[in-house]
PDB file of C-alpha atoms in Angstrom:
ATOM      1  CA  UNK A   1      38.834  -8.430 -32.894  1.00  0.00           C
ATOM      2  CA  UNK A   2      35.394  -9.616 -33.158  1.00  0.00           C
ATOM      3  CA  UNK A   3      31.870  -8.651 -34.898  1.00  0.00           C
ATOM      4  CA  UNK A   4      29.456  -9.325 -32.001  1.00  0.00           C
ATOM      5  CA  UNK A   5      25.910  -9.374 -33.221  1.00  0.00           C
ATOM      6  CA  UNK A   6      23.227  -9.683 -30.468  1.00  0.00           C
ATOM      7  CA  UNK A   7      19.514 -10.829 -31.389  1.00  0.00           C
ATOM      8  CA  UNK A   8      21.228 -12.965 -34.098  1.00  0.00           C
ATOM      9  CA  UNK A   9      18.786 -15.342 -34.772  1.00  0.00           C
ATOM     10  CA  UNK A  10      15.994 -12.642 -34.823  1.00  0.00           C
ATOM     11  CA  UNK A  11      14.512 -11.576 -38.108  1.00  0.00           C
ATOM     12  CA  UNK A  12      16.932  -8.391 -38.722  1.00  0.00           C
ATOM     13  CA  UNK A  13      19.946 -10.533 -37.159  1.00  0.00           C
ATOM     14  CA  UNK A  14      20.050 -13.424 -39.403  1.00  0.00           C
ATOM     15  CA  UNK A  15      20.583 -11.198 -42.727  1.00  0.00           C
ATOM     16  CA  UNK A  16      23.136  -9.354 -40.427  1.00  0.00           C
ATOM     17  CA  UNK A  17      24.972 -12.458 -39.478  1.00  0.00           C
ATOM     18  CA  UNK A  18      24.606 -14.053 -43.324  1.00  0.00           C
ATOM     19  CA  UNK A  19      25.942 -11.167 -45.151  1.00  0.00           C
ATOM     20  CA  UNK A  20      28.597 -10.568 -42.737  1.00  0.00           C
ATOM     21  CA  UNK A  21      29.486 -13.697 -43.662  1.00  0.00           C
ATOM     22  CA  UNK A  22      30.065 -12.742 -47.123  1.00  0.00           C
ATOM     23  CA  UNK A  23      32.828 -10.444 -46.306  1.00  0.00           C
ATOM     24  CA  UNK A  24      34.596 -11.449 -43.282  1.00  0.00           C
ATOM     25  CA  UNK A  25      36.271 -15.175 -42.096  1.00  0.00           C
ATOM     26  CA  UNK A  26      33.105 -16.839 -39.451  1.00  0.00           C
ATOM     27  CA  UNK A  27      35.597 -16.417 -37.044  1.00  0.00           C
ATOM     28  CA  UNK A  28      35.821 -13.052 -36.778  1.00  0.00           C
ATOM     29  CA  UNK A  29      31.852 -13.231 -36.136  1.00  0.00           C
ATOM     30  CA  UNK A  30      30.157 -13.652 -32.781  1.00  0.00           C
ATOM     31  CA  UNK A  31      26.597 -14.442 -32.799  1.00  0.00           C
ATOM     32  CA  UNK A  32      25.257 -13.879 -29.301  1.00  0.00           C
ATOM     33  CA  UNK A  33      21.249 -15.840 -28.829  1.00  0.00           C
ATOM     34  CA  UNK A  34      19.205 -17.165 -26.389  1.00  0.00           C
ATOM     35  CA  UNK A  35      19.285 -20.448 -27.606  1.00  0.00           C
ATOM     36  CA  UNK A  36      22.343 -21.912 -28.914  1.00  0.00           C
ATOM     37  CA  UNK A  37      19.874 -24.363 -31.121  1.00  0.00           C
ATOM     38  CA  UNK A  38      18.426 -21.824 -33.237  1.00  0.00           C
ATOM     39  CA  UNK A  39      21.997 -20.816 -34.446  1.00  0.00           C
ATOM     40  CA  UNK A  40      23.070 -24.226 -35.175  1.00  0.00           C
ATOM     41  CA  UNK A  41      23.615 -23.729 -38.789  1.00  0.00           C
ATOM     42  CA  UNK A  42      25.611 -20.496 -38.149  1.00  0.00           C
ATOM     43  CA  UNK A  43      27.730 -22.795 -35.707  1.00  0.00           C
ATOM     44  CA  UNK A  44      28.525 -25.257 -38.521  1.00  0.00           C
ATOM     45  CA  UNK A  45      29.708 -22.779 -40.638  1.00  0.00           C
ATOM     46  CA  UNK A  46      32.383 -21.197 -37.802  1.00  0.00           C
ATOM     47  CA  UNK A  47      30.598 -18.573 -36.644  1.00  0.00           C
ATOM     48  CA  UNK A  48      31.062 -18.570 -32.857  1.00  0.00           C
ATOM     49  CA  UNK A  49      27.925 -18.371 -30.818  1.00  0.00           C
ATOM     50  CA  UNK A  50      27.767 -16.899 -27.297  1.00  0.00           C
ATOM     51  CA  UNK A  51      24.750 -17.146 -25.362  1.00  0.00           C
ATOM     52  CA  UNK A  52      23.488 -14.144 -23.412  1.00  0.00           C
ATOM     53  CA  UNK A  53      20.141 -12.854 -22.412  1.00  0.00           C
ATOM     54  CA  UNK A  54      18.884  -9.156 -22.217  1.00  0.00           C
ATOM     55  CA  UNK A  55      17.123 -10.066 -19.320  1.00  0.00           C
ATOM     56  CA  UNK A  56      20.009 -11.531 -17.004  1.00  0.00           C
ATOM     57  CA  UNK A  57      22.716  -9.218 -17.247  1.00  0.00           C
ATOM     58  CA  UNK A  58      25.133 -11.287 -15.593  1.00  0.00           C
ATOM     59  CA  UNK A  59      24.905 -13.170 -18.918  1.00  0.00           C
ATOM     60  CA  UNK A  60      26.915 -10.528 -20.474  1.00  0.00           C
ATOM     61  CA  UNK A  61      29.996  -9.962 -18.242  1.00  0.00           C
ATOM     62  CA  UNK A  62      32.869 -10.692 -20.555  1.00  0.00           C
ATOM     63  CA  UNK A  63      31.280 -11.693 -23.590  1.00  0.00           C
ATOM     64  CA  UNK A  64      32.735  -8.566 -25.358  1.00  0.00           C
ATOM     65  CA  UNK A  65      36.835  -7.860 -25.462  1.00  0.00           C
ATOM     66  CA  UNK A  66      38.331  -4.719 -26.283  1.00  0.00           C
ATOM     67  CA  UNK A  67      38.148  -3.769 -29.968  1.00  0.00           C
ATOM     68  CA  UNK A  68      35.244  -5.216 -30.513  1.00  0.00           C
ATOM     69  CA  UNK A  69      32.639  -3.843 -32.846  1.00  0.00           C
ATOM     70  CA  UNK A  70      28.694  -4.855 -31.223  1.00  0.00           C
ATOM     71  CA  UNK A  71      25.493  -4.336 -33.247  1.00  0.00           C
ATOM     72  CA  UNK A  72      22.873  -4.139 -30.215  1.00  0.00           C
ATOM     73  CA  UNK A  73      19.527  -5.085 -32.447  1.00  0.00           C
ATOM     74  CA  UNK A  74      16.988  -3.443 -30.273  1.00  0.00           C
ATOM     75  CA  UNK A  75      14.773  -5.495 -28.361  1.00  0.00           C
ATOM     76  CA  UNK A  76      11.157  -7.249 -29.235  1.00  0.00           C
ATOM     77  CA  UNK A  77       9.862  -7.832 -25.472  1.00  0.00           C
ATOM     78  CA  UNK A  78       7.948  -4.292 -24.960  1.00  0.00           C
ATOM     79  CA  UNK A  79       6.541  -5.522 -21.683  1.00  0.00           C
ATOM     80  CA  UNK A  80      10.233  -6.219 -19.974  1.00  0.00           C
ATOM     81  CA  UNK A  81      11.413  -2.562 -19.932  1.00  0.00           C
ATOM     82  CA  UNK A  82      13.644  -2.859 -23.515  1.00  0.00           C
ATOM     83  CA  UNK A  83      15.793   0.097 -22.314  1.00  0.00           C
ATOM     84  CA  UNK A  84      16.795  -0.953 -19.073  1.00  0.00           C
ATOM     85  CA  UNK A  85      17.554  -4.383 -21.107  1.00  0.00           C
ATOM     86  CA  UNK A  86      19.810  -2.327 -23.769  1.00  0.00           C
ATOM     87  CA  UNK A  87      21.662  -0.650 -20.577  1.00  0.00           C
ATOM     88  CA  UNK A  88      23.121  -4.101 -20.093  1.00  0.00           C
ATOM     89  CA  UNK A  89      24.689  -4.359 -23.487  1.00  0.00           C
ATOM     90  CA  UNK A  90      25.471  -0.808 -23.158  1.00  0.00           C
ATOM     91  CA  UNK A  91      27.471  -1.495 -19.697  1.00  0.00           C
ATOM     92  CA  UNK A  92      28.866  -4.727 -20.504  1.00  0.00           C
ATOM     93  CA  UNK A  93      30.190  -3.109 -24.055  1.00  0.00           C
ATOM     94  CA  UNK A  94      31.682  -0.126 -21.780  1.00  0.00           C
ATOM     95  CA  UNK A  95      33.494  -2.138 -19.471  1.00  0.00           C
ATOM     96  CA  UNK A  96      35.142  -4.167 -22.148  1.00  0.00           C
ATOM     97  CA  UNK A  97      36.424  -1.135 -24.136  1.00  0.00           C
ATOM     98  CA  UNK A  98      34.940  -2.095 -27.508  1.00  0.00           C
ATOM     99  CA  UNK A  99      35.889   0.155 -30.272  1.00  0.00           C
ATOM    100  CA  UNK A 100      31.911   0.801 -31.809  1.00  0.00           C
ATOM    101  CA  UNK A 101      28.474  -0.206 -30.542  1.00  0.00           C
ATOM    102  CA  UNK A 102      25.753   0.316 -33.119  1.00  0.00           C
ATOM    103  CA  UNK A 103      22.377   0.408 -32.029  1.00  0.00           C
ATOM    104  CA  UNK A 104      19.040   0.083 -34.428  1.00  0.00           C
ATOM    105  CA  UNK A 105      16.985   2.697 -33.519  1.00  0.00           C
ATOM    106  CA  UNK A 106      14.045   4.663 -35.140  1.00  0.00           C
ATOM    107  CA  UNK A 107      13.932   7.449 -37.701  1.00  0.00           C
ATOM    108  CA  UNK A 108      14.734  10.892 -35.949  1.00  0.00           C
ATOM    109  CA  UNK A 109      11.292  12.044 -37.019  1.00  0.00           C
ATOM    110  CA  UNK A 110       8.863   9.917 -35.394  1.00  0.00           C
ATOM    111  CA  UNK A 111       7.360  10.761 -32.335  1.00  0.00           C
ATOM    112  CA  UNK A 112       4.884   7.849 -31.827  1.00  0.00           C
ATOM    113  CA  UNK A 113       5.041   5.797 -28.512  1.00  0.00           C
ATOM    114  CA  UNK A 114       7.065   3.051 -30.573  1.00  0.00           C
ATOM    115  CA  UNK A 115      10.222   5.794 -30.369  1.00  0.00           C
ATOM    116  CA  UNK A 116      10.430   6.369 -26.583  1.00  0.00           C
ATOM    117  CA  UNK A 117      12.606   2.865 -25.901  1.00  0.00           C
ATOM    118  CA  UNK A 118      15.044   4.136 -28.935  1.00  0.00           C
ATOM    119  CA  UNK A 119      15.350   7.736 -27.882  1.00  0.00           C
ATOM    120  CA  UNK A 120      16.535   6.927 -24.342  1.00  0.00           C
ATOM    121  CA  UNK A 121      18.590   4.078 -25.211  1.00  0.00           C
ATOM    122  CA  UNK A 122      20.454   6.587 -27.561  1.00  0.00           C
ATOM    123  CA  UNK A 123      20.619   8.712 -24.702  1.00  0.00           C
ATOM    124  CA  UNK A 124      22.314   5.722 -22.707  1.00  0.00           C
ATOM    125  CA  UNK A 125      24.472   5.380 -25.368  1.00  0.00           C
ATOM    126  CA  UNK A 126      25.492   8.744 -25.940  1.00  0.00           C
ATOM    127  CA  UNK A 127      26.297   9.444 -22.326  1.00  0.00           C
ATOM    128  CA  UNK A 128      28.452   5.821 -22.002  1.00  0.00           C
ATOM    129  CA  UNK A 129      30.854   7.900 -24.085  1.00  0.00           C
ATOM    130  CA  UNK A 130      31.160   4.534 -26.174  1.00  0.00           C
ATOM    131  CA  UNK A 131      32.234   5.325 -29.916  1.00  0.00           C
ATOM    132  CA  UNK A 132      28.222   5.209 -31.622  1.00  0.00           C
ATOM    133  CA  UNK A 133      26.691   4.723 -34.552  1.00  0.00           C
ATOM    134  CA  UNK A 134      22.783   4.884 -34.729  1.00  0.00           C
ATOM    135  CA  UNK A 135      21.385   3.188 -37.383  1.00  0.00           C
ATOM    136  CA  UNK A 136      17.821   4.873 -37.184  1.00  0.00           C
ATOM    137  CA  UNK A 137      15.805   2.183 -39.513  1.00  0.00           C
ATOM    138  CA  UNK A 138      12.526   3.125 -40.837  1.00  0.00           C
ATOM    139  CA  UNK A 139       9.867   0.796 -41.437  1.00  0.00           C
ATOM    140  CA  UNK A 140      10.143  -2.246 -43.074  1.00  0.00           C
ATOM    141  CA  UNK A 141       8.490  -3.644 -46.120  1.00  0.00           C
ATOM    142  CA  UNK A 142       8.009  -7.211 -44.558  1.00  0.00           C
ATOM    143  CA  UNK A 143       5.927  -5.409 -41.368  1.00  0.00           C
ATOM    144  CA  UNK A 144       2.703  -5.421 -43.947  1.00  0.00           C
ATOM    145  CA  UNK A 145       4.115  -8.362 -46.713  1.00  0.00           C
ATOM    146  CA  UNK A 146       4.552 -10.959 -43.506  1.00  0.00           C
ATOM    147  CA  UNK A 147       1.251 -10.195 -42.624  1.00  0.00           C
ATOM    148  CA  UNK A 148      -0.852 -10.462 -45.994  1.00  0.00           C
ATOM    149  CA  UNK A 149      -3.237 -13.824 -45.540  1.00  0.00           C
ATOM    150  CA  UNK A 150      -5.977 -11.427 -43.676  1.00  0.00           C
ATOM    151  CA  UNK A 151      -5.359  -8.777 -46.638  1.00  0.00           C
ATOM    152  CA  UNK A 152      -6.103 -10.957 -49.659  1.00  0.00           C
ATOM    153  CA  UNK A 153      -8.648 -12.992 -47.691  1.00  0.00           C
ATOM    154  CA  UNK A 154     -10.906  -9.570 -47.393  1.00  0.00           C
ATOM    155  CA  UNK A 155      -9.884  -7.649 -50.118  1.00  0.00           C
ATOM    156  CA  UNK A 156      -8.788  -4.779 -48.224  1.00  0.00           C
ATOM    157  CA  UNK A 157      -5.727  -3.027 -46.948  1.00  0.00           C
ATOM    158  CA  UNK A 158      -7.026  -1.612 -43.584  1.00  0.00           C
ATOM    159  CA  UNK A 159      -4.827   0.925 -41.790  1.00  0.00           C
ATOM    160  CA  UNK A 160      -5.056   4.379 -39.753  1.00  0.00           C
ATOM    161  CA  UNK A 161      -2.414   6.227 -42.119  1.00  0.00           C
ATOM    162  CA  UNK A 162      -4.297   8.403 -44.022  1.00  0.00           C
ATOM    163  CA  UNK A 163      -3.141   9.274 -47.329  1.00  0.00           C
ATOM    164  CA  UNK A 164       0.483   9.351 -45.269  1.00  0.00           C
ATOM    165  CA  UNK A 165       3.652   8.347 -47.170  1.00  0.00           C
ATOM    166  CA  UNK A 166       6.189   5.636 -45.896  1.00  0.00           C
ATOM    167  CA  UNK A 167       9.621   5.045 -47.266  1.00  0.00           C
ATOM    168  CA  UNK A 168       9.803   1.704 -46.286  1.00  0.00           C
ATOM    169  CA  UNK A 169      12.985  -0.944 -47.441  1.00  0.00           C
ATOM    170  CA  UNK A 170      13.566  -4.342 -46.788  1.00  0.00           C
ATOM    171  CA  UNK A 171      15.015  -6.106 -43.642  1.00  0.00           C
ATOM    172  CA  UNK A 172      18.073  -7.622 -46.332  1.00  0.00           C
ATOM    173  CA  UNK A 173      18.621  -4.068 -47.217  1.00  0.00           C
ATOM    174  CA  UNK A 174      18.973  -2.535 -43.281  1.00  0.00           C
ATOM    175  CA  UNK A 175      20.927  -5.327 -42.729  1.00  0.00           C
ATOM    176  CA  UNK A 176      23.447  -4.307 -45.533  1.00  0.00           C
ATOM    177  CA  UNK A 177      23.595  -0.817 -43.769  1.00  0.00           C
ATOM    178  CA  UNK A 178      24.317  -2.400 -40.320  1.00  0.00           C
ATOM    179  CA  UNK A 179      27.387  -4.367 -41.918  1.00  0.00           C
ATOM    180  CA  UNK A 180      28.617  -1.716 -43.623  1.00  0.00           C
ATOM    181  CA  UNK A 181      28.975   0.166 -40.672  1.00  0.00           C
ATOM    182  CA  UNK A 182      30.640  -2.841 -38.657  1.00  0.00           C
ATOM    183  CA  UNK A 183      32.830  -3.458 -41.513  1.00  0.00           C
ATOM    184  CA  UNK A 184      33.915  -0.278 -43.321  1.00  0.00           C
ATOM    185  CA  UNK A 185      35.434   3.094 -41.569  1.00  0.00           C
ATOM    186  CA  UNK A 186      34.461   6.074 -39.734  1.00  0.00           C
ATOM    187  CA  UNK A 187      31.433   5.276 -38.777  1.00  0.00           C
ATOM    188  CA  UNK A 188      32.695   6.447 -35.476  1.00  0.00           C
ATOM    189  CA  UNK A 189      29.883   8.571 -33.518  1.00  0.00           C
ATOM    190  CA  UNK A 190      27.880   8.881 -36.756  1.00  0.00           C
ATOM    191  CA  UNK A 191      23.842   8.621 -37.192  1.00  0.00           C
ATOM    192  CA  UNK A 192      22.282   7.599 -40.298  1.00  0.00           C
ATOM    193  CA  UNK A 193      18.731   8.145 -41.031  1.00  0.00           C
ATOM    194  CA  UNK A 194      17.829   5.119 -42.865  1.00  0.00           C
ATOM    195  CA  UNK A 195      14.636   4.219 -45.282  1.00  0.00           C
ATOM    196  CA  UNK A 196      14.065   3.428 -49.222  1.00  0.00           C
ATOM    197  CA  UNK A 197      14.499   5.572 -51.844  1.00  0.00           C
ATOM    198  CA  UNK A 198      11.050   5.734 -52.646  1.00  0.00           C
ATOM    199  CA  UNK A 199       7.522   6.471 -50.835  1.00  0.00           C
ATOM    200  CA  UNK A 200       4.110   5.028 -50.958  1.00  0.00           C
ATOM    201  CA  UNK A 201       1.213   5.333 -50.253  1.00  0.00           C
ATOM    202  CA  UNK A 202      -1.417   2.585 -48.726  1.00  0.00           C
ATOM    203  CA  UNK A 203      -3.527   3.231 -52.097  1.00  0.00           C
ATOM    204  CA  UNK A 204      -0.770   2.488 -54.206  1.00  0.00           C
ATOM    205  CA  UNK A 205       0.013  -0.343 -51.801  1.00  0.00           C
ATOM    206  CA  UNK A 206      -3.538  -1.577 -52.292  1.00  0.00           C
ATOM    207  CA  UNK A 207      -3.205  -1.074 -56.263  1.00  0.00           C
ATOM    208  CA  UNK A 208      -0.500  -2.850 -56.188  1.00  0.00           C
ATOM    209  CA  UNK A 209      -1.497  -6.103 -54.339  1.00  0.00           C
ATOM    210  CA  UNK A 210      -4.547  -5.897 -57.166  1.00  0.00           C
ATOM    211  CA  UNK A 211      -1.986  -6.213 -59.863  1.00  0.00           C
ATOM    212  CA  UNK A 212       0.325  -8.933 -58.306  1.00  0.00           C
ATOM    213  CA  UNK A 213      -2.843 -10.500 -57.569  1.00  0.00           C
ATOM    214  CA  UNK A 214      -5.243 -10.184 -60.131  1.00  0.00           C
ATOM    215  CA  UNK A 215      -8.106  -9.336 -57.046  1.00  0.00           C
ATOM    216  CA  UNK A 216      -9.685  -6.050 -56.152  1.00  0.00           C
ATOM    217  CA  UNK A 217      -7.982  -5.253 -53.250  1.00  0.00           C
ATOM    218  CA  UNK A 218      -8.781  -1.795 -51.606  1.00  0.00           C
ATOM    219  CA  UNK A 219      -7.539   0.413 -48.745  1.00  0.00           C
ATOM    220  CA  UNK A 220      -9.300   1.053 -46.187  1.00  0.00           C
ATOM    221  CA  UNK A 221      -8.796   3.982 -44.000  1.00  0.00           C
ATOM    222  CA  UNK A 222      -9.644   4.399 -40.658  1.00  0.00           C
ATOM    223  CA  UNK A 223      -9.105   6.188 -37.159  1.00  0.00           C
ATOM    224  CA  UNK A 224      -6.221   4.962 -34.994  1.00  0.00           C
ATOM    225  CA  UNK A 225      -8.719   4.025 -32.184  1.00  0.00           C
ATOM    226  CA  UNK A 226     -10.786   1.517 -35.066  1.00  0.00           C
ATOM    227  CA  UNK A 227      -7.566   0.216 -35.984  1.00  0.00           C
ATOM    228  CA  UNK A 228      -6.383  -0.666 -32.200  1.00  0.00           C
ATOM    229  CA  UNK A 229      -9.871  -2.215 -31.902  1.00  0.00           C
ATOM    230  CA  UNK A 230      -9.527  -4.591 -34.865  1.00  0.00           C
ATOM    231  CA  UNK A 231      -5.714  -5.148 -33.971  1.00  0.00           C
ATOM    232  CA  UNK A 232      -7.132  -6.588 -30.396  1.00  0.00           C
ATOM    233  CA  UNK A 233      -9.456  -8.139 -31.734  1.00  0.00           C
ATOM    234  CA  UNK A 234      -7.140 -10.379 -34.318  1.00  0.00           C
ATOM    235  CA  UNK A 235      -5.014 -10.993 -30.443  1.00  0.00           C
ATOM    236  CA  UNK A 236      -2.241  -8.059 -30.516  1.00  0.00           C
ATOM    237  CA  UNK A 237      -2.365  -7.373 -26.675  1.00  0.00           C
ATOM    238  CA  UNK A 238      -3.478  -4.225 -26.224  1.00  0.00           C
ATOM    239  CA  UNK A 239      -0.628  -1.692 -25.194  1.00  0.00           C
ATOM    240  CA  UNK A 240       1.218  -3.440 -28.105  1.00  0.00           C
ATOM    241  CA  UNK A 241      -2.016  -2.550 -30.406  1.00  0.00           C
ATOM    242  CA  UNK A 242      -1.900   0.936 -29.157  1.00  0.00           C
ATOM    243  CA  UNK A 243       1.649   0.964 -30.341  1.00  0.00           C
ATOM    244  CA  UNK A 244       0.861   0.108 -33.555  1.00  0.00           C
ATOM    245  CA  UNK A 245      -1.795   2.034 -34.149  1.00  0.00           C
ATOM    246  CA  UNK A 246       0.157   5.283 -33.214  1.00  0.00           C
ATOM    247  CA  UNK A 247       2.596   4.400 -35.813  1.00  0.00           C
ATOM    248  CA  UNK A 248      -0.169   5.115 -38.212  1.00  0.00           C
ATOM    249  CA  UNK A 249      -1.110   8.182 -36.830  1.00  0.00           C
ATOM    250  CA  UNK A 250       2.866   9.268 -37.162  1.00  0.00           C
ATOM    251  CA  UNK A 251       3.116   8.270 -41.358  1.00  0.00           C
ATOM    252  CA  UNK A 252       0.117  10.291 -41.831  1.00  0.00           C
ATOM    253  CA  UNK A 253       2.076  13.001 -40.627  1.00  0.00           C
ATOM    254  CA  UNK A 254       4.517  12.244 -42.637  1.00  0.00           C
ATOM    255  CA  UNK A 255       6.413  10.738 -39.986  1.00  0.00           C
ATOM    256  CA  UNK A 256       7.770   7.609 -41.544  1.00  0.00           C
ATOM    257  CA  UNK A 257       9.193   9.729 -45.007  1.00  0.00           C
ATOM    258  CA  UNK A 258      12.389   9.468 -44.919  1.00  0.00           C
ATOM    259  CA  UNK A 259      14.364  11.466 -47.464  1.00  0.00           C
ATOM    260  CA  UNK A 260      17.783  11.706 -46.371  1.00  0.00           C
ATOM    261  CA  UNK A 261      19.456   9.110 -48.877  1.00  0.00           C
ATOM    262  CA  UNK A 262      21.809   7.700 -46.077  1.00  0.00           C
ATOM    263  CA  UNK A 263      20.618   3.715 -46.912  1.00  0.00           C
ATOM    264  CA  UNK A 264      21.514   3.216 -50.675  1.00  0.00           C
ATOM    265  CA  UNK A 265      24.520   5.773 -50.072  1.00  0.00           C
ATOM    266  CA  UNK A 266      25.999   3.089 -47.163  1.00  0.00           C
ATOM    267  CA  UNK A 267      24.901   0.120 -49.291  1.00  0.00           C
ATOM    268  CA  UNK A 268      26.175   1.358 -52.437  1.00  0.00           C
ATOM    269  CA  UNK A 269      22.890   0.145 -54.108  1.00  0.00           C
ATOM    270  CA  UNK A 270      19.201   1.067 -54.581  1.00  0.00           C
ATOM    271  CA  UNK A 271      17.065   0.123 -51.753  1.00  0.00           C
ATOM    272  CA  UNK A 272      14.666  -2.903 -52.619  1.00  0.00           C
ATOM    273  CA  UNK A 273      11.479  -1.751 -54.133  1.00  0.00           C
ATOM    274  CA  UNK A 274       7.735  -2.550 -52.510  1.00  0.00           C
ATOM    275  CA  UNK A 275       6.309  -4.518 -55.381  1.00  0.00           C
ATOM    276  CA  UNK A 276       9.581  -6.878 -55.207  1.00  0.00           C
ATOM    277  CA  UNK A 277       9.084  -7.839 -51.798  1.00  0.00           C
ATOM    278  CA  UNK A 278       5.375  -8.031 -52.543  1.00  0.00           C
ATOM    279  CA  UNK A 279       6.416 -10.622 -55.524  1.00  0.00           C
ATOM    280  CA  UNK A 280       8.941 -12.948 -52.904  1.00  0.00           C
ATOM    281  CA  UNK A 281       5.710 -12.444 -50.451  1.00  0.00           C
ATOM    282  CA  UNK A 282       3.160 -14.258 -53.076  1.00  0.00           C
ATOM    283  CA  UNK A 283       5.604 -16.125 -53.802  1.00  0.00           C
ATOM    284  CA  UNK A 284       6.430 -17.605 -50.364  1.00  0.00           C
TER     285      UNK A 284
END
């Protein structure tokens, strides 16, 4: 029996793949990648790497054995059709007879373009008849602290959210849901709606970043089509802009709130608060 993680050396897979490693022999662990080179340090420490690619599903014929558990980390290339590239896992995980295949998906509650991949690939999941467990992550904190240079360098938190809430965690801390799940029991056919225990605001994330920072930093709000137009501007192709920009639209309605507890409950600990990843942010 194996822990198969795919998109291992992506951002989410790598805290996947290190914390697994904290509980299980390397072994047991199967990092499936693109490039075998970006995983080298996971190779010297026994993990066993198998390389596969969403895009060529012949990659995937016998990669997974019976009794495997999979964590299918959803796709990044929103131009190649990212469900019809999750169908291939999906198939490949079906034919093999694995015992769970979790999936990251989205929160339940948002309806913004960004949901349409996950909602049909947990479709695709749910009619494989493959034992499931949807890990619906919310937003994460390191979407706006990976991204602060433009933030501190004009003062102002510019977004399209309103006075909307989000209950956002960090990647480390969906991570620790994702091996709970692969490690632990009955998680068979389950869904957890996943985000931190508490909400902000992009006010208080503003007021924040002026106390970590000692500068006036303000938010800004404004309309989702403003905010595609600045997000093209700074290079985000366009539909991917649009994208992004919808997701505002959705936390203003509240969208991105997500109160259902399930992420400390599966990792047996608070979530990580915004101002700490804010501090490892400066920091870094």
């Amino acid at each position: 029996m194996s822990i198969v993680v795919t998109g291992a050396t992506g951002h989410l897979g790598r805290h996947v793949v290190e914390q697994l490693l904290e509980k299980v022999p390397a072994e047991q662990i199967t990092a499936v990648v693109r490039d075998t080179a970006k995983a080298a340090d996971f190779a010297a420490r026994g993990v066993k790497l198998a390389v596969a690619d969403y895009n060529a599903p012949e990659t995937f014929d016998g990669l997974f054995a019976a009794g495997d558990k999979v964590l299918l980390i959803s796709g990044n290339e929103f131009d190649k059709g990212r469900v019809g590239q999750h169908q291939v896992v999906i198939d490949a995980a079906k034919a093999a007879g694995v015992a769970l295949l979790a999936y990251t998906s989205a929160p339940g509650s948002l309806t913004a373009a960004l949901a349409d991949d996950h909602r049909a690939t947990e479709e695709a999941l749910l009619a494989s008849g493959l034992p499931y467990s949807l890990l619906r992550n919310g937003w994460y904190h390191e979407n706006y602290t990976e991204n602060l240079a433009p933030v501190l360098e004009h003062g102002a938190v510019v977004q399209a959210a309103g006075d909307g809430r989000v209950s956002s965690a960090a990647r480390a801390d969906y991570a620790a849901a994702a091996v709970a799940v692969l490690t632990g029991e009955r998680h068979e056919n389950t869904t957890y709606e996943l985000g931190g225990d508490e909400a902000w605001s992009f006010a208080e994330y503003a007021a924040e970043l002026s106390r970590q920072t000692g500068k006036e930093i303000a938010y800004t709000p404004v309309s989702v089509e403003a905010l595609t137009g600045i997000l093209t501007g700074a290079g985000v192709p366009g539909p991917l802009a649009a994208i992004l920009a919808g997701v505002d639209a959705s936390i203003e309605k509240g969208e991105l709130a997500i109160t259902s507890g399930d992420l400390s409950r599966l990792i047996g600990r608070p979530t990580t608060p915004l101002a700490e990843a804010v501090t490892a942010a400066l920091k870094g």
